[in-house]
GROMACS .gro file of C-alpha atoms in nm:
model
  194
    1MET     CA    1  -1.544   1.322  -0.329
    2LYS     CA    2  -1.445   1.327   0.040
    3SER     CA    3  -1.773   1.169   0.154
    4SER     CA    4  -1.743   0.898  -0.114
    5LEU     CA    5  -1.393   0.808   0.006
    6GLN     CA    6  -1.515   0.803   0.366
    7LEU     CA    7  -1.803   0.572   0.267
    8VAL     CA    8  -1.562   0.328   0.100
    9ALA     CA    9  -1.336   0.346   0.407
   10SER     CA   10  -1.634   0.258   0.630
   11MET     CA   11  -1.715  -0.041   0.410
   12LEU     CA   12  -1.354  -0.160   0.435
   13ALA     CA   13  -1.371  -0.129   0.816
   14LEU     CA   14  -1.687  -0.340   0.826
   15GLN     CA   15  -1.529  -0.604   0.606
   16ALA     CA   16  -1.204  -0.606   0.809
   17ARG     CA   17  -1.402  -0.680   1.126
   18ARG     CA   18  -1.571  -0.978   0.960
   19ILE     CA   19  -1.251  -1.145   0.839
   20ALA     CA   20  -1.095  -1.403   1.069
   21ASP     CA   21  -0.752  -1.389   0.901
   22ALA     CA   22  -0.553  -1.123   1.093
   23SER     CA   23  -0.318  -1.058   0.799
   24ALA     CA   24  -0.606  -0.993   0.558
   25SER     CA   25  -0.779  -0.776   0.816
   26ARG     CA   26  -0.460  -0.565   0.852
   27VAL     CA   27  -0.441  -0.517   0.475
   28LEU     CA   28  -0.800  -0.392   0.468
   29ASP     CA   29  -0.735  -0.164   0.764
   30ASP     CA   30  -0.424  -0.022   0.591
   31ALA     CA   31  -0.633   0.046   0.281
   32ARG     CA   32  -0.898   0.214   0.499
   33GLN     CA   33  -0.639   0.436   0.668
   34ARG     CA   34  -0.495   0.533   0.327
   35LEU     CA   35  -0.842   0.623   0.195
   36LEU     CA   36  -0.912   0.839   0.500
   37ALA     CA   37  -0.575   1.012   0.454
   38ILE     CA   38  -0.650   1.079   0.087
   39ALA     CA   39  -0.993   1.214   0.184
   40ALA     CA   40  -0.822   1.452   0.430
   41LEU     CA   41  -0.572   1.555   0.162
   42HIS     CA   42  -0.852   1.613  -0.088
   43GLU     CA   43  -1.035   1.831   0.164
   44GLN     CA   44  -0.725   2.049   0.215
   45VAL     CA   45  -0.666   2.085  -0.160
   46GLU     CA   46  -1.032   2.180  -0.216
   47LYS     CA   47  -1.003   2.458   0.041
   48CYS     CA   48  -0.740   2.631  -0.172
   49ARG     CA   49  -0.807   2.503  -0.524
   50ASP     CA   50  -0.837   2.851  -0.675
   51ALA     CA   51  -0.516   2.977  -0.515
   52GLU     CA   52  -0.212   3.039  -0.730
   53HIS     CA   53   0.018   2.972  -0.433
   54ILE     CA   54  -0.039   2.788  -0.109
   55ASP     CA   55   0.132   2.842   0.225
   56LEU     CA   56   0.273   2.493   0.289
   57GLY     CA   57   0.279   2.548   0.665
   58LEU     CA   58  -0.092   2.627   0.684
   59PHE     CA   59  -0.167   2.346   0.440
   60LEU     CA   60   0.026   2.090   0.649
   61ARG     CA   61  -0.134   2.212   0.974
   62GLY     CA   62  -0.479   2.157   0.826
   63LEU     CA   63  -0.384   1.818   0.683
   64SER     CA   64  -0.227   1.702   1.012
   65ALA     CA   65  -0.538   1.808   1.204
   66ALA     CA   66  -0.752   1.606   0.964
   67LEU     CA   67  -0.520   1.303   0.995
   68ALA     CA   68  -0.536   1.328   1.375
   69VAL     CA   69  -0.909   1.254   1.363
   70ASN     CA   70  -0.834   0.900   1.236
   71LYS     CA   71  -0.513   0.829   1.427
   72PRO     CA   72  -0.484   0.499   1.614
   73ASP     CA   73  -0.527   0.496   1.991
   74ASN     CA   74  -0.156   0.448   2.060
   75VAL     CA   75  -0.072   0.781   1.889
   76SER     CA   76  -0.149   1.050   2.144
   77ASN     CA   77  -0.115   1.352   1.918
   78ILE     CA   78   0.002   1.485   1.584
   79ALA     CA   79   0.201   1.802   1.648
   80VAL     CA   80   0.303   2.040   1.369
   81ALA     CA   81   0.595   2.285   1.382
   82VAL     CA   82   0.647   2.507   1.080
   83ASP     CA   83   0.896   2.778   0.989
   84PRO     CA   84   0.752   3.118   1.088
   85VAL     CA   85   0.838   3.249   0.738
   86PRO     CA   86   0.563   3.134   0.499
   87ILE     CA   87   0.681   2.879   0.244
   88GLN     CA   88   0.479   2.927  -0.074
   89ALA     CA   89   0.425   2.656  -0.335
   90SER     CA   90   0.191   2.581  -0.623
   91PRO     CA   91  -0.118   2.370  -0.552
   92MET     CA   92   0.041   2.071  -0.730
   93VAL     CA   93   0.357   2.093  -0.518
   94ALA     CA   94   0.137   2.123  -0.206
   95MET     CA   95  -0.051   1.810  -0.318
   96LYS     CA   96   0.278   1.619  -0.347
   97PHE     CA   97   0.382   1.738  -0.001
   98GLY     CA   98   0.043   1.625   0.124
   99LEU     CA   99   0.097   1.278  -0.023
  100LEU     CA  100   0.435   1.260   0.150
  101VAL     CA  101   0.285   1.360   0.485
  102CYS     CA  102  -0.001   1.110   0.446
  103GLU     CA  103   0.236   0.823   0.369
  104LEU     CA  104   0.486   0.916   0.640
  105ALA     CA  105   0.206   0.960   0.895
  106ALA     CA  106   0.063   0.621   0.793
  107SER     CA  107   0.406   0.466   0.847
  108ALA     CA  108   0.433   0.640   1.185
  109PHE     CA  109   0.084   0.523   1.284
  110GLN     CA  110   0.166   0.164   1.193
  111HIS     CA  111   0.529   0.125   1.296
  112ALA     CA  112   0.645   0.395   1.537
  113TYR     CA  113   0.503   0.245   1.853
  114PRO     CA  114   0.448  -0.116   1.958
  115PRO     CA  115   0.083  -0.205   2.028
  116ALA     CA  116   0.126  -0.139   2.400
  117GLY     CA  117   0.337   0.174   2.340
  118ARG     CA  118   0.205   0.525   2.312
  119GLY     CA  119   0.348   0.850   2.182
  120GLU     CA  120   0.330   1.150   1.955
  121VAL     CA  121   0.395   1.200   1.584
  122ARG     CA  122   0.556   1.533   1.493
  123VAL     CA  123   0.555   1.699   1.150
  124GLY     CA  124   0.806   1.977   1.085
  125LEU     CA  125   0.860   2.210   0.791
  126GLU     CA  126   1.145   2.457   0.752
  127ARG     CA  127   1.296   2.660   0.472
  128THR     CA  128   1.641   2.556   0.348
  129GLY     CA  129   1.768   2.807   0.094
  130GLU     CA  130   1.559   2.770  -0.222
  131GLY     CA  131   1.385   2.460  -0.091
  132CYS     CA  132   1.263   2.315   0.233
  133ARG     CA  133   1.290   2.024   0.475
  134LEU     CA  134   0.994   1.812   0.581
  135THR     CA  135   1.041   1.597   0.892
  136VAL     CA  136   0.811   1.334   1.042
  137GLN     CA  137   0.934   1.218   1.382
  138ALA     CA  138   0.816   0.983   1.654
  139ASP     CA  139   0.964   0.890   1.992
  140GLY     CA  140   0.920   0.522   1.914
  141THR     CA  141   1.202   0.347   1.733
  142GLY     CA  142   0.995   0.161   1.473
  143LEU     CA  143   0.917   0.450   1.237
  144ALA     CA  144   1.227   0.426   1.014
  145ALA     CA  145   1.244   0.047   1.047
  146GLY     CA  146   0.881   0.019   0.938
  147LEU     CA  147   0.951   0.219   0.625
  148ASP     CA  148   1.263   0.013   0.553
  149SER     CA  149   1.060  -0.307   0.588
  150ALA     CA  150   0.836  -0.173   0.309
  151ALA     CA  151   1.137  -0.156   0.075
  152ASP     CA  152   1.006  -0.463  -0.104
  153GLY     CA  153   0.780  -0.233  -0.307
  154GLY     CA  154   0.468  -0.198  -0.096
  155PHE     CA  155   0.205   0.040  -0.230
  156GLY     CA  156   0.282   0.314   0.023
  157ARG     CA  157   0.653   0.291  -0.052
  158LEU     CA  158   0.582   0.324  -0.427
  159MET     CA  159   0.367   0.634  -0.369
  160LEU     CA  160   0.638   0.783  -0.149
  161GLN     CA  161   0.912   0.718  -0.407
  162SER     CA  162   0.699   0.868  -0.684
  163ALA     CA  163   0.643   1.191  -0.489
  164LEU     CA  164   1.014   1.208  -0.401
  165VAL     CA  165   1.112   1.179  -0.768
  166GLN     CA  166   0.857   1.443  -0.874
  167LEU     CA  167   0.994   1.684  -0.614
  168ALA     CA  168   1.361   1.591  -0.689
  169ALA     CA  169   1.380   1.524  -0.316
  170THR     CA  170   1.594   1.297  -0.101
  171MET     CA  171   1.489   1.110   0.211
  172THR     CA  172   1.705   1.010   0.506
  173THR     CA  173   1.616   0.828   0.823
  174THR     CA  174   1.745   0.866   1.175
  175THR     CA  175   1.705   0.619   1.458
  176GLY     CA  176   1.770   0.618   1.828
  177ALA     CA  177   1.555   0.734   2.119
  178ALA     CA  178   1.341   0.902   1.853
  179SER     CA  179   1.322   0.807   1.488
  180ALA     CA  180   1.265   1.050   1.204
  181LEU     CA  181   1.211   1.055   0.831
  182VAL     CA  182   1.364   1.368   0.678
  183ILE     CA  183   1.283   1.483   0.325
  184ASP     CA  184   1.493   1.755   0.165
  185VAL     CA  185   1.351   1.934  -0.137
  186PRO     CA  186   1.630   2.137  -0.301
  187SER     CA  187   1.403   2.381  -0.482
  188LEU     CA  188   1.029   2.437  -0.475
  189GLY     CA  189   1.053   2.535  -0.843
  190VAL     CA  190   1.180   2.187  -0.942
  191ALA     CA  191   0.848   2.006  -0.914
  192ALA     CA  192   0.649   2.004  -1.236
  193ASP     CA  193   0.294   2.133  -1.214
  194THR     CA  194   0.142   1.828  -1.378
   0.00000   0.00000   0.00000
């Protein structure tokens, strides 16, 4: 599955380079980035498909490392900081967290830094009572604004909203010298395993 997704992503990259219309080329490149992110997510899920519970911290570290391979040049690094206490979840909950990280990382890649800017994307995970908090942060100020500009119902925004509903989670944004997207999941038992 992963190699098939990577092949389709390569074909999209070839097509994007051949198109003169910059807007159409960007759409194809966004689709390519999303396919590569889903391939990385699929690879992480496959590594632990027989597990009853998955350590979300280890899962997100592996996913972030895979996403870093395809990061744009103006993103210097993807750093991951997780709670030292393991946060266990079912494979389906881990998959939903993975989708959130992929979409938030894609938003960070696209909007956090201007083309001439450069910086790091940070992913954090910490326990909060029965649930946890997932944070994606960048030093650039465009991260939250980029997500807000997708409020018109872009595909990534729809995927993000779907995962938030399934996890009964809320998302807040912060702006300033650094911008962050913060997702609070009240209980890891809330998400349905479907």
